Short mmCIF file of C-alpha atoms and ligand atoms in Angstrom, two decimals:
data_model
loop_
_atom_site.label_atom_id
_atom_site.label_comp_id
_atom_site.label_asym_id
_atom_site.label_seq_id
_atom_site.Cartn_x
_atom_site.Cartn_y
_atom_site.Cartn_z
CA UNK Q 88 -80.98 5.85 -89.43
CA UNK Q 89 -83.96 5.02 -87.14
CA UNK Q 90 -85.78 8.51 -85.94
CA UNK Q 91 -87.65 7.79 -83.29
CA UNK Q 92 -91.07 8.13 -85.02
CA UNK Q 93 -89.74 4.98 -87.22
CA UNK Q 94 -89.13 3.03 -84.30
CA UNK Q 95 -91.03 0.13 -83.29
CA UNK Q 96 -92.62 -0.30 -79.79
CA UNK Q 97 -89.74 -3.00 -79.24
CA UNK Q 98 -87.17 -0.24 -80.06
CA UNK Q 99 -88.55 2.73 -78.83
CA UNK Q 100 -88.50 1.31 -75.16
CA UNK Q 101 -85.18 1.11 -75.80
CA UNK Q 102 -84.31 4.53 -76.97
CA UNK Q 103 -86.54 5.79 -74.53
CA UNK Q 104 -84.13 4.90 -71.57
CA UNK Q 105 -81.00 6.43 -73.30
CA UNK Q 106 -82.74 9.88 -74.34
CA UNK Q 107 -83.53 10.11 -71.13
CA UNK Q 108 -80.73 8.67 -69.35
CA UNK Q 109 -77.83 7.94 -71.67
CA UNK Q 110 -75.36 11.22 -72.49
CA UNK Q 111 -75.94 12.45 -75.62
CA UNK Q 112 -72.64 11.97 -77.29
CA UNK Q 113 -72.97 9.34 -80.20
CA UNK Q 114 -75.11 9.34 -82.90
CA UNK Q 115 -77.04 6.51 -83.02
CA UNK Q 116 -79.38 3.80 -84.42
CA UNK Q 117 -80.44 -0.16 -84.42
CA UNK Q 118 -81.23 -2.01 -81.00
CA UNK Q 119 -79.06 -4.93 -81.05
CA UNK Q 120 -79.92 -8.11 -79.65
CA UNK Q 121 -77.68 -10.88 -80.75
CA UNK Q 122 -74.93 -11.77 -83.01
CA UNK Q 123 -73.04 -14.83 -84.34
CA UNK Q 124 -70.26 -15.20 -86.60
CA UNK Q 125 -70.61 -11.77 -89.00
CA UNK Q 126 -74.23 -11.48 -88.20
CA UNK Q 127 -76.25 -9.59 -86.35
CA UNK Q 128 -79.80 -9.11 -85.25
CA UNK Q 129 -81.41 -5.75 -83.90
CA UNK Q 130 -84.47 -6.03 -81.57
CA UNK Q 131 -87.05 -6.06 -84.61
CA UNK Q 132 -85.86 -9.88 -85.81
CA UNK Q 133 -84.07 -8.25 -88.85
CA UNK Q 134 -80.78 -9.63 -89.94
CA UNK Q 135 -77.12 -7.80 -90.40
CA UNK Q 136 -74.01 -8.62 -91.61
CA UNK Q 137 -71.65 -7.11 -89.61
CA UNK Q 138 -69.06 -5.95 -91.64
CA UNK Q 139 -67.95 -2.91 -89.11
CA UNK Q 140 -66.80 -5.12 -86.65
CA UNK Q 141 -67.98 -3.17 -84.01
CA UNK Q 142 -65.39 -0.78 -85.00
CA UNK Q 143 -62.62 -3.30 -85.65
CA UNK Q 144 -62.79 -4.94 -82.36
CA UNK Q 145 -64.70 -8.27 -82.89
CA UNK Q 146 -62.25 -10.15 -84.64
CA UNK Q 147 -63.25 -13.58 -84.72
CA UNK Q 148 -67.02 -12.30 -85.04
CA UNK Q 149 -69.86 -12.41 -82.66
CA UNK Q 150 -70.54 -15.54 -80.18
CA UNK Q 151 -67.12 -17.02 -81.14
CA UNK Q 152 -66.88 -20.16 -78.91
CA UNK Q 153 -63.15 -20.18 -78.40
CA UNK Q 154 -63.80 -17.32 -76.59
CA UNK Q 155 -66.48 -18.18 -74.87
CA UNK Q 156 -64.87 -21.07 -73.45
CA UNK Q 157 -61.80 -19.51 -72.53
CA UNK Q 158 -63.61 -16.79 -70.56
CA UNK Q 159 -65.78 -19.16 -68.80
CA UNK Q 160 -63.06 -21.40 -67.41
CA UNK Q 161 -61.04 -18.17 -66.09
CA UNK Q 162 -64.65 -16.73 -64.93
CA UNK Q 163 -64.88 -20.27 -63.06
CA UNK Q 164 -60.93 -19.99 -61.72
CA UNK Q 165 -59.74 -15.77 -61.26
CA UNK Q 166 -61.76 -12.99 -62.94
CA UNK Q 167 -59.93 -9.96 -61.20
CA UNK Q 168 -56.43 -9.67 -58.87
CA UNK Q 169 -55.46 -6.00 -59.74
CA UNK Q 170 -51.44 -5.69 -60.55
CA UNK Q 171 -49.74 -6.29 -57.26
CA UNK Q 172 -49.98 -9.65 -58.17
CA UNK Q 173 -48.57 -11.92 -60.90
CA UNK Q 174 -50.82 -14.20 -62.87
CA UNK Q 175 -50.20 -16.30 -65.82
CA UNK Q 176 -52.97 -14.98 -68.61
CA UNK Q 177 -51.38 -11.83 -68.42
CA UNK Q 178 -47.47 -13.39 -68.38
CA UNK Q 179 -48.85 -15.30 -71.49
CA UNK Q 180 -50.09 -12.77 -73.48
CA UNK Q 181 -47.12 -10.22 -72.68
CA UNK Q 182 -45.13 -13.53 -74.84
CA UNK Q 183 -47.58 -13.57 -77.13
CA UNK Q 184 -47.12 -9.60 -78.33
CA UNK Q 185 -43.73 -9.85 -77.73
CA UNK Q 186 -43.42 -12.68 -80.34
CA UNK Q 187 -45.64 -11.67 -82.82
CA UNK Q 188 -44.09 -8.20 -82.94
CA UNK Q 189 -40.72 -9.42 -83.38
CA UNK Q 190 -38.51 -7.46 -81.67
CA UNK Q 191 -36.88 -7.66 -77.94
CA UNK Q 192 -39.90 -5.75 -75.68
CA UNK Q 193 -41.93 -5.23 -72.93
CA UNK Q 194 -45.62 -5.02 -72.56
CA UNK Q 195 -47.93 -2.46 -70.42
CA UNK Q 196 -51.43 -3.92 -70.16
CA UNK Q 197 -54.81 -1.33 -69.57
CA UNK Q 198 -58.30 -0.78 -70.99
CA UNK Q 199 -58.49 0.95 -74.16
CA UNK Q 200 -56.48 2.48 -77.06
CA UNK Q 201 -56.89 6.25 -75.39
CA UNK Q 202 -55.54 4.67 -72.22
CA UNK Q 203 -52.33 2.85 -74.53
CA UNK Q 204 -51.72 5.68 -76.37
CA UNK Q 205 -51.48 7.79 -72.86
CA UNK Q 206 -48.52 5.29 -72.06
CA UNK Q 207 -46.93 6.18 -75.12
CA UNK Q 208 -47.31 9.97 -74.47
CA UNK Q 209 -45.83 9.69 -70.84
CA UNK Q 210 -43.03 7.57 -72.33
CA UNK Q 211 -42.37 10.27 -74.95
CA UNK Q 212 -41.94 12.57 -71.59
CA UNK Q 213 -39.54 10.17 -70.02
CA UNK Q 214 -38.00 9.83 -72.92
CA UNK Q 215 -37.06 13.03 -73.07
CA UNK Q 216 -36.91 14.34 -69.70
CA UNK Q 217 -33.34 15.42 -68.95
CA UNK Q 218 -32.79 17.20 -72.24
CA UNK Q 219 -36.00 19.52 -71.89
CA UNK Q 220 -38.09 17.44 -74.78
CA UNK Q 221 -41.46 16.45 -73.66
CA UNK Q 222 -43.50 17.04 -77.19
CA UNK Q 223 -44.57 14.89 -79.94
CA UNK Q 224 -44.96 15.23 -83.50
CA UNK Q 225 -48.13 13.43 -84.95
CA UNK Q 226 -50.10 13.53 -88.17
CA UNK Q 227 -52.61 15.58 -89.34
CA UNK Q 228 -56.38 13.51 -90.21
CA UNK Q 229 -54.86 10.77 -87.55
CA UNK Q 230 -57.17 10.06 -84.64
CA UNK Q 231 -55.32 9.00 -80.95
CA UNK Q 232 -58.29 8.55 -78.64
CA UNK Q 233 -60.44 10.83 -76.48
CA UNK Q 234 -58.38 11.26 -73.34
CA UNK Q 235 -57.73 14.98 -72.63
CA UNK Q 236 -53.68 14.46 -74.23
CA UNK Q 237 -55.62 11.96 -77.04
CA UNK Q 238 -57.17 14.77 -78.31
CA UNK Q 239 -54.62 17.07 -78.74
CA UNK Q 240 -52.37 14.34 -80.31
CA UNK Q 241 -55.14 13.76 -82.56
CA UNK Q 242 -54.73 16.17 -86.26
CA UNK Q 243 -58.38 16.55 -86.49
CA UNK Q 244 -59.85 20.16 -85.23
CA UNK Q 245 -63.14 18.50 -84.37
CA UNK Q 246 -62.01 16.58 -81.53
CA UNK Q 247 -60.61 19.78 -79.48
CA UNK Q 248 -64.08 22.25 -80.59
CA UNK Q 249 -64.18 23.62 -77.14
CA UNK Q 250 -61.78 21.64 -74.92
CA UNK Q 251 -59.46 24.43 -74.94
CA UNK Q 252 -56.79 25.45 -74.30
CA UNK Q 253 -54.48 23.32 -76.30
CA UNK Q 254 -51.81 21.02 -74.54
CA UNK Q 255 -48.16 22.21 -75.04
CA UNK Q 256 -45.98 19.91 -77.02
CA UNK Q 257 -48.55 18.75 -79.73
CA UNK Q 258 -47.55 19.50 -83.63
CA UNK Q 259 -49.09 18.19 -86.40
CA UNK Q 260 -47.64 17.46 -89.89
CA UNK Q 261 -48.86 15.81 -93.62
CA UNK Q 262 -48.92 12.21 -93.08
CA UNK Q 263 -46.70 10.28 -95.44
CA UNK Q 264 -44.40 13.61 -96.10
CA UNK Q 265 -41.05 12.85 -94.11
CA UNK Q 266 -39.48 16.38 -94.91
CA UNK Q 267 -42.74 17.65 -93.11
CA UNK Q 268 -42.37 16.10 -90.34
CA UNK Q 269 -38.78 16.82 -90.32
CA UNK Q 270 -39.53 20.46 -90.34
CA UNK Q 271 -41.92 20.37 -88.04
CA UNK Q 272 -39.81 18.84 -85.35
CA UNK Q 273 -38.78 21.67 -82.81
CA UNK Q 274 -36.19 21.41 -79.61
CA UNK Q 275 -38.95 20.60 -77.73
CA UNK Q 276 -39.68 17.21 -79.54
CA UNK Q 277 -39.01 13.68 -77.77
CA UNK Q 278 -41.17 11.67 -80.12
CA UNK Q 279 -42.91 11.06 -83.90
CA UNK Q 280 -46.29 8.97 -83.64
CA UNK Q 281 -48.34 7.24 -86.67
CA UNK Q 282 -50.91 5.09 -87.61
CA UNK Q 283 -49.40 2.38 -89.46
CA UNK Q 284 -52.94 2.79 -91.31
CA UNK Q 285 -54.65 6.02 -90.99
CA UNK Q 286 -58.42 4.80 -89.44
CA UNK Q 287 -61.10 6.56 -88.32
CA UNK Q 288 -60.14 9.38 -91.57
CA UNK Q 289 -60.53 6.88 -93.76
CA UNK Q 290 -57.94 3.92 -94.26
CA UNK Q 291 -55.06 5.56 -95.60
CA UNK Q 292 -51.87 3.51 -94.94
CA UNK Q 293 -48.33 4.56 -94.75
CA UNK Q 294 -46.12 4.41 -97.23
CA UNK Q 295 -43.36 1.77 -96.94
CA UNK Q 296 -40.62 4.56 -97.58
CA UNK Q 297 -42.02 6.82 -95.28
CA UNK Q 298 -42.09 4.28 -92.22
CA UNK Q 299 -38.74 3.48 -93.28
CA UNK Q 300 -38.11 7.34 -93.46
CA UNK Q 301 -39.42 7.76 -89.90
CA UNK Q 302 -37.32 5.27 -88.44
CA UNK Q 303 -34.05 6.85 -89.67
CA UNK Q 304 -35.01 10.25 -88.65
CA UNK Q 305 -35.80 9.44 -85.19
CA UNK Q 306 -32.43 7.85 -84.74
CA UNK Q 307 -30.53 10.25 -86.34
CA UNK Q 308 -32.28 13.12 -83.93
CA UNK Q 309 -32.26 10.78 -80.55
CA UNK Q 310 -36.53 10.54 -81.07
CA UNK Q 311 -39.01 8.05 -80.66
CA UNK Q 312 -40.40 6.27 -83.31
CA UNK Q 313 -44.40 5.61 -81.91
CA UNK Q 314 -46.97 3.62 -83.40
CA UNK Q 315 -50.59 3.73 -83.07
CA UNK Q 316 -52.05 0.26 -83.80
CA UNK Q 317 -54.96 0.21 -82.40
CA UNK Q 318 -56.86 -0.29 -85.33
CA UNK Q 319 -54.27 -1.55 -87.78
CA UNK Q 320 -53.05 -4.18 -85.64
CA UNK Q 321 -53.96 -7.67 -84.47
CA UNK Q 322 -53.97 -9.18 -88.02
CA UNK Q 323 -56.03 -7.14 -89.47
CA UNK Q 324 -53.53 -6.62 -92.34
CA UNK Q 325 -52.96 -10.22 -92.67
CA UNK Q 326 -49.74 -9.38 -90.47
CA UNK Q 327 -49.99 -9.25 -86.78
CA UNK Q 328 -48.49 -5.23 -87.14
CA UNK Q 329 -49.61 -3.04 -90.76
CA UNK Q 330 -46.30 -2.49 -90.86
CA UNK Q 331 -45.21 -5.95 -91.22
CA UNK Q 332 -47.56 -6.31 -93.83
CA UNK Q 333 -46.46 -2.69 -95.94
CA UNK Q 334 -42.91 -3.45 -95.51
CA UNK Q 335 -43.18 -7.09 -96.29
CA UNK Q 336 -45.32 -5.34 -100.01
CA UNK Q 337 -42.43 -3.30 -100.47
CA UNK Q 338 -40.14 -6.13 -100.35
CA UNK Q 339 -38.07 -5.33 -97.27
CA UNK Q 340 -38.15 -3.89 -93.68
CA UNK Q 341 -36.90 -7.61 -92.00
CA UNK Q 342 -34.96 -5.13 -89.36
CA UNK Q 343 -37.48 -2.54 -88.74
CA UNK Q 344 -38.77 -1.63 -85.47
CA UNK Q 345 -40.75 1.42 -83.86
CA UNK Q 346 -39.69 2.28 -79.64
CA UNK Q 347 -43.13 1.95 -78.88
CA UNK Q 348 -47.00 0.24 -80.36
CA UNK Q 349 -50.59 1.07 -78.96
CA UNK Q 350 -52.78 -1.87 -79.13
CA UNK Q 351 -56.35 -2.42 -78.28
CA UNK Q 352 -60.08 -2.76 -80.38
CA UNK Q 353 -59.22 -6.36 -81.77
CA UNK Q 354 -56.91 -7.45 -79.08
CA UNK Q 355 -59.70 -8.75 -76.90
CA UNK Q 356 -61.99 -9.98 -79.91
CA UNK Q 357 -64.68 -7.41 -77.79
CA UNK Q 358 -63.05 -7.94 -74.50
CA UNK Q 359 -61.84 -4.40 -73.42
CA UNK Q 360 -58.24 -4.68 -73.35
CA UNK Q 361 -55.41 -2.17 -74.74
CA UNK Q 362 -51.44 -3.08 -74.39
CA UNK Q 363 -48.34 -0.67 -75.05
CA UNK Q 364 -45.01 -2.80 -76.25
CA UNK Q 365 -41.85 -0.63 -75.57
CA UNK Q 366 -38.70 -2.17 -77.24
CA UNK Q 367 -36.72 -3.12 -74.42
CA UNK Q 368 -33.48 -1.09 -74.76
CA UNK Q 369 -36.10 1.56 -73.25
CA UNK Q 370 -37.92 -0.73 -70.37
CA UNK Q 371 -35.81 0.86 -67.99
CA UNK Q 372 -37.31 4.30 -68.07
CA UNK Q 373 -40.80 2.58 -66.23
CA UNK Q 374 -39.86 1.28 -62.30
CA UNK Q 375 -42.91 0.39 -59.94
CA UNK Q 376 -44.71 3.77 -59.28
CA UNK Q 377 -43.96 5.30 -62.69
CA UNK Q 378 -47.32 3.68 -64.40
CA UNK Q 379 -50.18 1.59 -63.62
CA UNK Q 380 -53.85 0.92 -63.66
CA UNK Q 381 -56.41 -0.90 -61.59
CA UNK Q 382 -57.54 -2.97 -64.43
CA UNK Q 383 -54.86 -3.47 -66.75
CA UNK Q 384 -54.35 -6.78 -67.56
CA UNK Q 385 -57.38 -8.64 -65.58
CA UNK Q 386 -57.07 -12.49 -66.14
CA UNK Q 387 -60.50 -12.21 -67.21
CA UNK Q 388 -59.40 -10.25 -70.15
CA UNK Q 389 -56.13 -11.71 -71.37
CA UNK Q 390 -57.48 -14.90 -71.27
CA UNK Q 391 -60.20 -14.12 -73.73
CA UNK Q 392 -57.28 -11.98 -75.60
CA UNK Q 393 -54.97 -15.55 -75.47
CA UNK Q 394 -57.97 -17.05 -77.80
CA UNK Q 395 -57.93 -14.27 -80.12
CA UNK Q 396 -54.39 -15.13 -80.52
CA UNK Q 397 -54.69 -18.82 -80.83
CA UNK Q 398 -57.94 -18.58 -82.93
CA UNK Q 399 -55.95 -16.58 -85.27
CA UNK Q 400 -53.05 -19.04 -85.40
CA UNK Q 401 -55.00 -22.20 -85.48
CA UNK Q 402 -57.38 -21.08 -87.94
CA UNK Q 403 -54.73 -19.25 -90.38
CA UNK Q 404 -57.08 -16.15 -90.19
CA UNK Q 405 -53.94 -14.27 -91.32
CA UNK Q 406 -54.12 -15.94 -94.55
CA UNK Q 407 -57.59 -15.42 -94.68
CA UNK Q 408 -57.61 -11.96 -93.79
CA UNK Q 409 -55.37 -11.51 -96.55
CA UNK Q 410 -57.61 -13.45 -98.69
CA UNK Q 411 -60.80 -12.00 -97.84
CA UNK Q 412 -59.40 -8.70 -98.41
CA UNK Q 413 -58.26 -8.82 -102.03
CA UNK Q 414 -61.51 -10.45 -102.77
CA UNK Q 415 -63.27 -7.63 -101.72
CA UNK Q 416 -60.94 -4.69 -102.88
CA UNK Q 417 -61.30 -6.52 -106.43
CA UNK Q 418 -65.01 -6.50 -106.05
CA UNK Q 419 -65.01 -3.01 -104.96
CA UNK Q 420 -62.56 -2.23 -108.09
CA UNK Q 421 -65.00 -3.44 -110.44
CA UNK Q 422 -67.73 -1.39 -108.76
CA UNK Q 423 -65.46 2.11 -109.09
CA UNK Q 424 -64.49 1.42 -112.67
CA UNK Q 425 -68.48 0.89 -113.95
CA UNK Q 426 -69.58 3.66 -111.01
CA UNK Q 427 -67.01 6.47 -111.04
CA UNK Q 428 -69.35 9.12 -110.59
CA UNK Q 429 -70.18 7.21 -107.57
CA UNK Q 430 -67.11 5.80 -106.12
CA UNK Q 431 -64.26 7.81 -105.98
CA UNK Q 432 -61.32 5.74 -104.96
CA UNK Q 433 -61.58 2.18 -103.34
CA UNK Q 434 -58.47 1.38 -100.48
CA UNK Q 435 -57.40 -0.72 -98.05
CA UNK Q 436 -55.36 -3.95 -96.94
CA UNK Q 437 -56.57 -7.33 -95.70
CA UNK Q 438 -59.49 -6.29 -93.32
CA UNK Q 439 -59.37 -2.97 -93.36
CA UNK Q 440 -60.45 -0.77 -96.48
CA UNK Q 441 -62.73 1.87 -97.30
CA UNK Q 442 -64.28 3.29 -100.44
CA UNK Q 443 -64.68 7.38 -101.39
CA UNK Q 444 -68.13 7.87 -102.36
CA UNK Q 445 -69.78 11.29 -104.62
CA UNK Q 446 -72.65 10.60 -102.19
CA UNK Q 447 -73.19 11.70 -98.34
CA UNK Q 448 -71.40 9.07 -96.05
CA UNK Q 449 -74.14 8.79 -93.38
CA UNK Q 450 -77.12 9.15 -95.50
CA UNK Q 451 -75.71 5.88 -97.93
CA UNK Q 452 -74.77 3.95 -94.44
CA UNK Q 453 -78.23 4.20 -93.81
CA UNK Q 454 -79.31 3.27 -96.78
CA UNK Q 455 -76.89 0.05 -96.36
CA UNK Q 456 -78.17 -0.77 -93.10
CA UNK Q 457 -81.67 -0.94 -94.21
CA UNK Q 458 -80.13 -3.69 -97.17
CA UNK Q 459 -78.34 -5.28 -94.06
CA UNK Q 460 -75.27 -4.44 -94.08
CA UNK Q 461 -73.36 -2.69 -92.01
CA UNK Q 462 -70.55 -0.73 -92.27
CA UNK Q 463 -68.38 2.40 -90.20
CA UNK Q 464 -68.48 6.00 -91.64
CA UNK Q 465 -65.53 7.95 -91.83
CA UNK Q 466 -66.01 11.41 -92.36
CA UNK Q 467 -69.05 12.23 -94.48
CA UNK Q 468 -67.62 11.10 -98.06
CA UNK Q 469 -65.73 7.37 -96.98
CA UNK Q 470 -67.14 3.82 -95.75
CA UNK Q 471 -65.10 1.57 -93.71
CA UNK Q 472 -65.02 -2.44 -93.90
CA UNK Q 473 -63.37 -3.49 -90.74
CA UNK Q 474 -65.13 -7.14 -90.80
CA UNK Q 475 -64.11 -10.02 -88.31
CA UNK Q 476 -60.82 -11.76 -89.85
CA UNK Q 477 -62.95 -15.59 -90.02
CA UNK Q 478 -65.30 -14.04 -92.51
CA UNK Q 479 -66.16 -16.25 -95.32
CA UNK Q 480 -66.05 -15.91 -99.44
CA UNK Q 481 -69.82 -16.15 -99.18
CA UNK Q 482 -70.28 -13.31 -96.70
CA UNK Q 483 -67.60 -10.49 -98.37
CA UNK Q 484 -69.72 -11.82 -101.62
CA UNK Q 485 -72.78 -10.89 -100.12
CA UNK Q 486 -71.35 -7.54 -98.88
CA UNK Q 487 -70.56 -6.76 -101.90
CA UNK Q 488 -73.58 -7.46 -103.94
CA UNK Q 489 -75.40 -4.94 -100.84
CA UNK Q 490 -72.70 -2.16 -101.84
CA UNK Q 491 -72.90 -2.38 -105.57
CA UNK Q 492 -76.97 -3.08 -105.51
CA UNK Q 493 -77.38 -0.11 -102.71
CA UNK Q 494 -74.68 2.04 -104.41
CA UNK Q 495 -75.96 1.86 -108.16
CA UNK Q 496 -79.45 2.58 -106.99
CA UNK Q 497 -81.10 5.82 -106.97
CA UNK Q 498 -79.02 8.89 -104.40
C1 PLP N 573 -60.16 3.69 -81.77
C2 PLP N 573 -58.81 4.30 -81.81
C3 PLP N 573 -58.22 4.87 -80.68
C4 PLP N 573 -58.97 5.01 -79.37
O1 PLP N 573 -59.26 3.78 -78.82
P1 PLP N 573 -60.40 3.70 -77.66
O2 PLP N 573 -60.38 2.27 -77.26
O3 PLP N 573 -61.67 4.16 -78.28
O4 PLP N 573 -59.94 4.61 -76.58
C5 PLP N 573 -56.94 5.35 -80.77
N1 PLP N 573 -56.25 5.28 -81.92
C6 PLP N 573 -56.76 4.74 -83.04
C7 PLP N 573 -55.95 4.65 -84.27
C8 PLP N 573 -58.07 4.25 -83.03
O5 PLP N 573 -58.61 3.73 -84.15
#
């Protein structure tokens, strides 16, 4: 981590400005500059590769052209309408999700995944309104955004320190334990929501059996089954949903379907854009006036979130998330069996996985960083690869060799 008596002069004017004008609520360091592709460079000159994706939003990388493009022809034609109009980027992309989640829906379009998962909290509420049911059950060590309700959904402690009191309705049970979250389901519940891959505590994905589990329990107690893709989905699994991709591992699931999704962080490829699909035996439950937002769904956005989409498909970056991913689980599997007092357990699918270190989470992604690589911490004892899906063999090689060279060192 840069202190600030390590910073250059470059930097230092730089974290100058947010110490004294910039709220204190992130732990920082680096001044970025520039990216392209899976790189990065900070303010000094010094070269990254970017394998946290900005948090698993940039998912065709840095600079991609295809975006680019896209957004400069709809800068050039419509950037912003609001919603009492129709226009085509956002008709487009509504298809789009709609296809690629394969199942009859609608789509809700806003800003971020606190904002999507607020849709799917409200639609819980509908849901259940004329039978008294208005709460949800969620899992514990899940994470569902920062909004006021986003906290409270979230089962982590840390995220509600002193935003009491709680908000009614919120119970938490063990992810991946069905009869848990059976018994935790109270009169009061309209709705069950789950990562399909646990993110921000560490990568932990559903079991197929459990998802399966879910679904059958909801319908047998009139709930909704509610997932929280906002960092699972958009291919990162080498499926466009994780469930798609831990169903289709499991050998089954063709028929499977949740009520409702949360979408955002790679949706836009580091546009800000979120989207909620609701299956559309519920659509009816939203009329004009129940829900809306002033950006939701700017052309500006969906067309940069249309190239994501086409990028992926034209460029098989499902394949090659896929790819890319058991290339560097395998590498990572070599490093745990010849480290294990160092790394604990190595998981993941596609783009997405972490590894459980012995060592202090921070302190090694430090370390990293200053070997040029960079990666998300999860806690203080798990690292996070969320890399763009068009990385190349080269690039997860040269992750790796940081991790096991950094990792085998002196710590
Ligand atoms: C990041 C994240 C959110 C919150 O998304 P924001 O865009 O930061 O509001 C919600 N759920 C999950 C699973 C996330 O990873």
């Amino acid at each position: 981590m840069v202190r600030a008596a390590q910073a250059t002069a470059a930097e230092q004017s730089v974290i100058a400005l947010y110490d004294r004008f910039v709220l204190n609520t992130y732990r920082r360091s680096r001044v970025f500059v520039r990216g392209k592709g899976a790189e990065v460079w900070d303010i000094n000159g010094k070269r990254y590769l970017d394998f946290g994706g900005g948090i698993a939003v940039n998912a065709l990388g840095h600079a991609h052209p295809a975006i680019r493009e896209a957004m400069l022809a709809q800068l050039d034609q419509l950037v912003h309408t609001s919603n009492l109009y129709y226009t085509l980027p956002q008709a487009l992309l509504a298809e789009k999700i709609v296809a690629h989640t394969g199942a009859p829906g609608r789509v809700f379009f806003c800003n971020s995944g606190a904002e999507a998962n607020e849709l799917l909290f409200k639609f819980a509420r509908r849901h259940g309104h004329g039978a008294g049911r208005f709460g949800l059950v969620t899992m514990l060590h899940s994470f569902h955004g920062r909004t006021l309700a986003g906290i409270h959904a979230t089962g982590q402690e840390k995220v509600r320190e002193r935003f009491g009191p709680p908000l009614p309705g919120f119970v938490h049970a063990p992810f991946n334990d069905l009869a848990a979250v059976e018994a935790a389901i109270t009169p009061e519940t309209a709705a069950v929501l789950t990562e399909g891959i646990q993110g921000e505590s560490g990568i932990v994905p559903a079991r197929a059996d459990f998802l399966l589990g879910l679904r059958d329990l909801c319908d047998r107690r009139g709930l909704l089954l509610l997932i929280d893709a906002v960092q699972c989905g958009m291919f990162r699994t080498g499926r466009f949903q994780s469930w798609q991709r831990i169903l289709e591992d499991a050998g089954g699931g063709g028929a499977f379907a949740p009520d409702g999704i949360a979408m955002a962080k790679s949706l836009g490829g580091g546009v800000p854009i979120g989207a909620v699909w609701i299956a559309e035996k519920h659509a009816g439950l939203f009329q004009p006036g129940s829900h809306g937002t002033t950006f939701g769904g700017t052309p500006l956005a969906c067309a940069a979130a249309l190239a994501v989409f086409d990028t992926v498909e034209r460029e098989g970056l499902m394949q090659n998330a896929r790819r890319q991913g058991e290339h560097l689980m395998s590498r990572l599997a070599v490093l745990a069996a010849r480290r294990p007092d160092v790394v604990r357990d190595v998981r993941g699918l596609g783009c997405m996985a972490a590894i459980e270190i012995t060592r202090d989470a921070l302190e090694t992604n430090g370390q990293l960083a200053e070997a040029g690589l960079l990666l998300i911490p999860s806690g203080t004892r798990a690292l996070r690869f969320l890399p763009p899906l068009n990385i190349t063999d080269a690039e997860t090689a040269e992750a790796c060799d940081i991790v096991a060279r950094v990792l085998q060192g002196s710590g």
